[in-house]
Short mmCIF file of C-alpha atoms in Angstrom, two decimals:
data_model
loop_
_atom_site.label_atom_id
_atom_site.label_comp_id
_atom_site.label_asym_id
_atom_site.label_seq_id
_atom_site.Cartn_x
_atom_site.Cartn_y
_atom_site.Cartn_z
CA MET A 1 0.00 0.00 0.00
CA SER A 2 2.86 2.39 0.63
CA LEU A 3 3.77 1.99 -3.06
CA ILE A 4 0.35 3.40 -3.88
CA TYR A 5 0.89 6.43 -1.64
CA ASP A 6 4.30 6.95 -3.27
CA GLU A 7 2.78 6.89 -6.75
CA MET A 8 0.02 9.32 -5.74
CA GLU A 9 2.74 11.89 -4.89
CA LEU A 10 0.59 13.39 -2.15
CA GLU A 11 1.81 16.82 -1.16
CA GLU A 12 0.96 15.96 2.45
CA PHE A 13 3.70 13.30 2.49
CA GLU A 14 6.51 15.39 0.93
CA SER A 15 8.15 16.31 4.25
CA VAL A 16 7.24 13.08 6.05
CA PRO A 17 9.85 10.38 6.77
CA ASP A 18 9.36 7.47 4.34
CA GLU A 19 8.62 4.98 7.11
CA ASP A 20 5.74 6.98 8.64
CA PRO A 21 3.07 6.24 6.00
CA GLN A 22 4.13 2.60 6.24
CA ARG A 23 3.64 2.74 10.03
CA MET A 24 0.18 4.23 9.51
CA ILE A 25 -0.77 1.41 7.14
CA TYR A 26 0.58 -1.18 9.58
CA ASN A 27 -1.41 0.40 12.42
CA ALA A 28 -4.56 0.55 10.29
CA TYR A 29 -4.38 -3.11 9.35
CA ARG A 30 -4.19 -4.07 13.01
CA ASP A 31 -7.77 -2.76 13.24
CA ARG A 32 -10.23 -5.55 12.42
CA ALA A 33 -12.48 -3.05 10.63
CA LEU A 34 -10.17 -3.05 7.61
CA LEU A 35 -10.01 -6.82 7.62
CA GLY A 36 -13.65 -7.52 7.22
CA TYR A 37 -16.57 -5.51 8.45
CA VAL A 38 -16.09 -2.04 6.89
CA ALA A 39 -13.62 -3.03 4.18
CA THR A 40 -12.22 -6.11 2.49
CA THR A 41 -8.64 -6.99 1.62
CA PHE A 42 -7.62 -9.77 -0.73
CA VAL A 43 -4.01 -10.85 -1.07
CA ALA A 44 -2.22 -12.91 -3.70
CA GLU A 45 0.56 -15.19 -2.54
CA VAL A 46 3.29 -17.01 -4.40
CA ASP A 47 5.25 -19.56 -2.38
CA GLY A 48 3.92 -18.08 0.86
CA ARG A 49 4.97 -14.52 -0.06
CA VAL A 50 2.39 -11.76 -0.50
CA VAL A 51 2.88 -10.40 -4.03
CA GLY A 52 -0.34 -8.47 -4.52
CA MET A 53 -3.32 -6.97 -2.76
CA ALA A 54 -6.72 -5.48 -3.49
CA PHE A 55 -8.57 -3.36 -0.94
CA GLY A 56 -12.13 -2.13 -1.25
CA TYR A 57 -15.33 -1.23 0.56
CA PRO A 58 -18.95 -0.22 0.04
CA ASP A 59 -19.29 3.48 -0.80
CA ASN A 60 -21.19 4.16 2.42
CA ASN A 61 -18.22 2.87 4.46
CA GLU A 62 -15.71 5.41 3.10
CA THR A 63 -15.94 7.64 6.18
CA ALA A 64 -15.42 4.66 8.51
CA VAL A 65 -12.38 3.51 6.50
CA ASN A 66 -10.90 6.99 6.57
CA ARG A 67 -11.49 7.17 10.33
CA VAL A 68 -9.47 3.96 10.83
CA TYR A 69 -6.55 5.50 8.92
CA GLN A 70 -6.80 8.79 10.84
CA GLU A 71 -6.75 6.88 14.13
CA ALA A 72 -3.79 4.84 12.87
CA ALA A 73 -1.95 8.09 12.06
CA ALA A 74 -2.68 9.67 15.47
CA PRO A 75 0.39 8.26 17.29
CA ILE A 76 2.73 9.32 14.45
CA PRO A 77 3.76 12.96 15.00
CA SER A 78 4.67 13.74 11.37
CA ILE A 79 1.22 12.80 10.03
CA ARG A 80 -1.17 12.91 13.00
CA ASP A 81 -2.75 16.21 11.89
CA VAL A 82 -2.67 15.61 8.13
CA ASP A 83 -6.09 15.31 6.52
CA PHE A 84 -5.17 13.18 3.54
CA PHE A 85 -8.70 11.85 3.21
CA ALA A 86 -10.36 15.21 2.59
CA ASP A 87 -11.39 14.29 -0.97
CA PRO A 88 -14.18 11.73 -1.35
CA GLU A 89 -13.15 8.92 -3.69
CA SER A 90 -16.14 6.61 -4.08
CA PHE A 91 -19.32 7.29 -6.04
CA ALA A 92 -22.79 6.55 -4.68
CA ASN A 93 -24.14 3.01 -4.82
CA GLU A 94 -20.91 1.28 -5.73
CA PHE A 95 -18.42 -1.06 -4.14
CA TYR A 96 -15.20 0.94 -4.33
CA LEU A 97 -11.86 -0.66 -5.25
CA ASP A 98 -9.63 1.68 -3.28
CA SER A 99 -6.26 0.05 -3.87
CA LEU A 100 -4.68 -2.55 -6.12
CA ALA A 101 -0.98 -3.30 -6.06
CA VAL A 102 1.20 -6.10 -7.45
CA ASP A 103 4.90 -6.55 -6.76
CA ALA A 104 6.86 -5.43 -9.85
CA ASP A 105 8.51 -8.86 -10.13
CA TYR A 106 5.08 -10.50 -10.51
CA ARG A 107 3.35 -8.14 -12.94
CA GLY A 108 2.07 -9.54 -16.20
CA MET A 109 1.22 -12.90 -14.61
CA GLY A 110 -2.53 -12.35 -14.19
CA ILE A 111 -2.32 -11.51 -10.49
CA ALA A 112 -4.02 -8.10 -10.82
CA THR A 113 -6.79 -9.67 -12.90
CA ALA A 114 -7.31 -12.42 -10.32
CA LEU A 115 -7.48 -9.86 -7.50
CA ILE A 116 -9.96 -7.70 -9.41
CA ASP A 117 -12.05 -10.79 -10.15
CA ALA A 118 -12.07 -11.70 -6.44
CA ILE A 119 -13.17 -8.24 -5.35
CA ILE A 120 -15.86 -8.09 -8.07
CA LYS A 121 -17.27 -11.43 -6.88
CA HIS A 122 -17.18 -10.18 -3.29
CA ALA A 123 -19.05 -6.99 -4.26
CA ALA A 124 -21.66 -9.05 -6.13
CA ALA A 125 -22.08 -11.31 -3.08
CA LEU A 126 -22.84 -8.15 -1.07
CA GLU A 127 -25.46 -7.34 -3.73
CA TYR A 128 -23.62 -4.38 -5.20
CA GLU A 129 -24.39 -4.05 -8.90
CA THR A 130 -21.51 -1.68 -9.60
CA ILE A 131 -17.83 -1.61 -8.75
CA GLY A 132 -15.85 1.60 -9.16
CA LEU A 133 -12.26 2.72 -8.94
CA ASN A 134 -10.06 5.72 -9.63
CA VAL A 135 -7.09 5.59 -11.95
CA ASP A 136 -4.54 8.39 -12.24
CA VAL A 137 -4.84 10.05 -15.66
CA ALA A 138 -1.03 9.77 -15.82
CA ASN A 139 -1.17 5.95 -15.52
CA PRO A 140 -2.34 4.71 -18.95
CA LYS A 141 -1.02 1.19 -18.36
CA ALA A 142 -3.33 0.66 -15.38
CA GLU A 143 -6.20 2.29 -17.23
CA ARG A 144 -5.73 -0.14 -20.15
CA LEU A 145 -5.95 -3.08 -17.73
CA TYR A 146 -9.17 -1.79 -16.19
CA ARG A 147 -10.74 -1.06 -19.57
CA ARG A 148 -9.76 -4.51 -20.84
CA LEU A 149 -11.64 -5.90 -17.83
CA GLY A 150 -14.81 -4.00 -18.71
CA PHE A 151 -14.50 -0.76 -16.76
CA ASP A 152 -15.91 2.37 -18.43
CA ASP A 153 -15.80 6.11 -17.73
CA ALA A 154 -18.04 7.41 -14.98
CA GLY A 155 -16.36 10.81 -14.51
CA GLN A 156 -13.20 12.56 -13.34
CA ILE A 157 -12.28 13.65 -9.85
CA MET A 158 -9.38 15.39 -8.16
CA ILE A 159 -7.73 13.57 -5.26
CA GLY A 160 -5.03 15.62 -3.61
CA ASP A 161 -3.49 17.49 -6.52
CA HIS A 162 -3.95 14.75 -9.15
CA TRP A 163 -6.77 14.15 -11.60
CA TYR A 164 -8.23 10.66 -11.69
CA ARG A 165 -10.65 8.95 -14.03
CA HIS A 166 -13.44 7.24 -12.15
CA LEU A 167 -14.22 3.96 -13.89
CA GLN A 168 -17.09 1.60 -13.19
CA ARG A 169 -18.40 -1.77 -14.36
CA SER A 170 -21.21 -4.11 -13.51
CA THR A 171 -20.45 -6.80 -10.97
CA PHE A 172 -22.68 -9.14 -12.97
CA GLN A 173 -20.82 -8.94 -16.26
CA VAL A 174 -18.48 -11.86 -16.90
CA LEU A 175 -14.85 -10.86 -16.41
CA SER A 176 -13.13 -10.71 -19.79
CA THR A 177 -9.37 -11.17 -19.77
CA GLU A 178 -8.94 -10.95 -23.53
#
């Protein structure tokens, strides 16, 4: 997850020691809320090593998820007062794929597709008809993956100081990997 924060180039983290966002993430994942009842995390493992993860939640849980992260940041002086969740990310009536990351050594092996498939099936099981995500307009490779998997434009939003395309797809459509 810290890779994702690095790629977002959040202004709030510019003067923060590199290990502090990682500590916040570690603290947040010690809270059971992120492991099941307000959000869901899927991991991909190869030979017992985590090589990918997908993290998402129902749109109406975004505030609760952000609260877990704010509480996880509270004991870390460099970020305790930073409001890096000021911008809403999810759209109404969707299951929101907040984060997807795959270790660089394992990209191109279908891991991202498998993780997306797992989170789509989870959203469908929760009776969400739509899954949404944001992709940085400066990340065409990721956008191509999402579009290949059936995601379409639903709008643009600014998160921090970056523009993102908000993409959505039906949870009931068969996942196409072609």
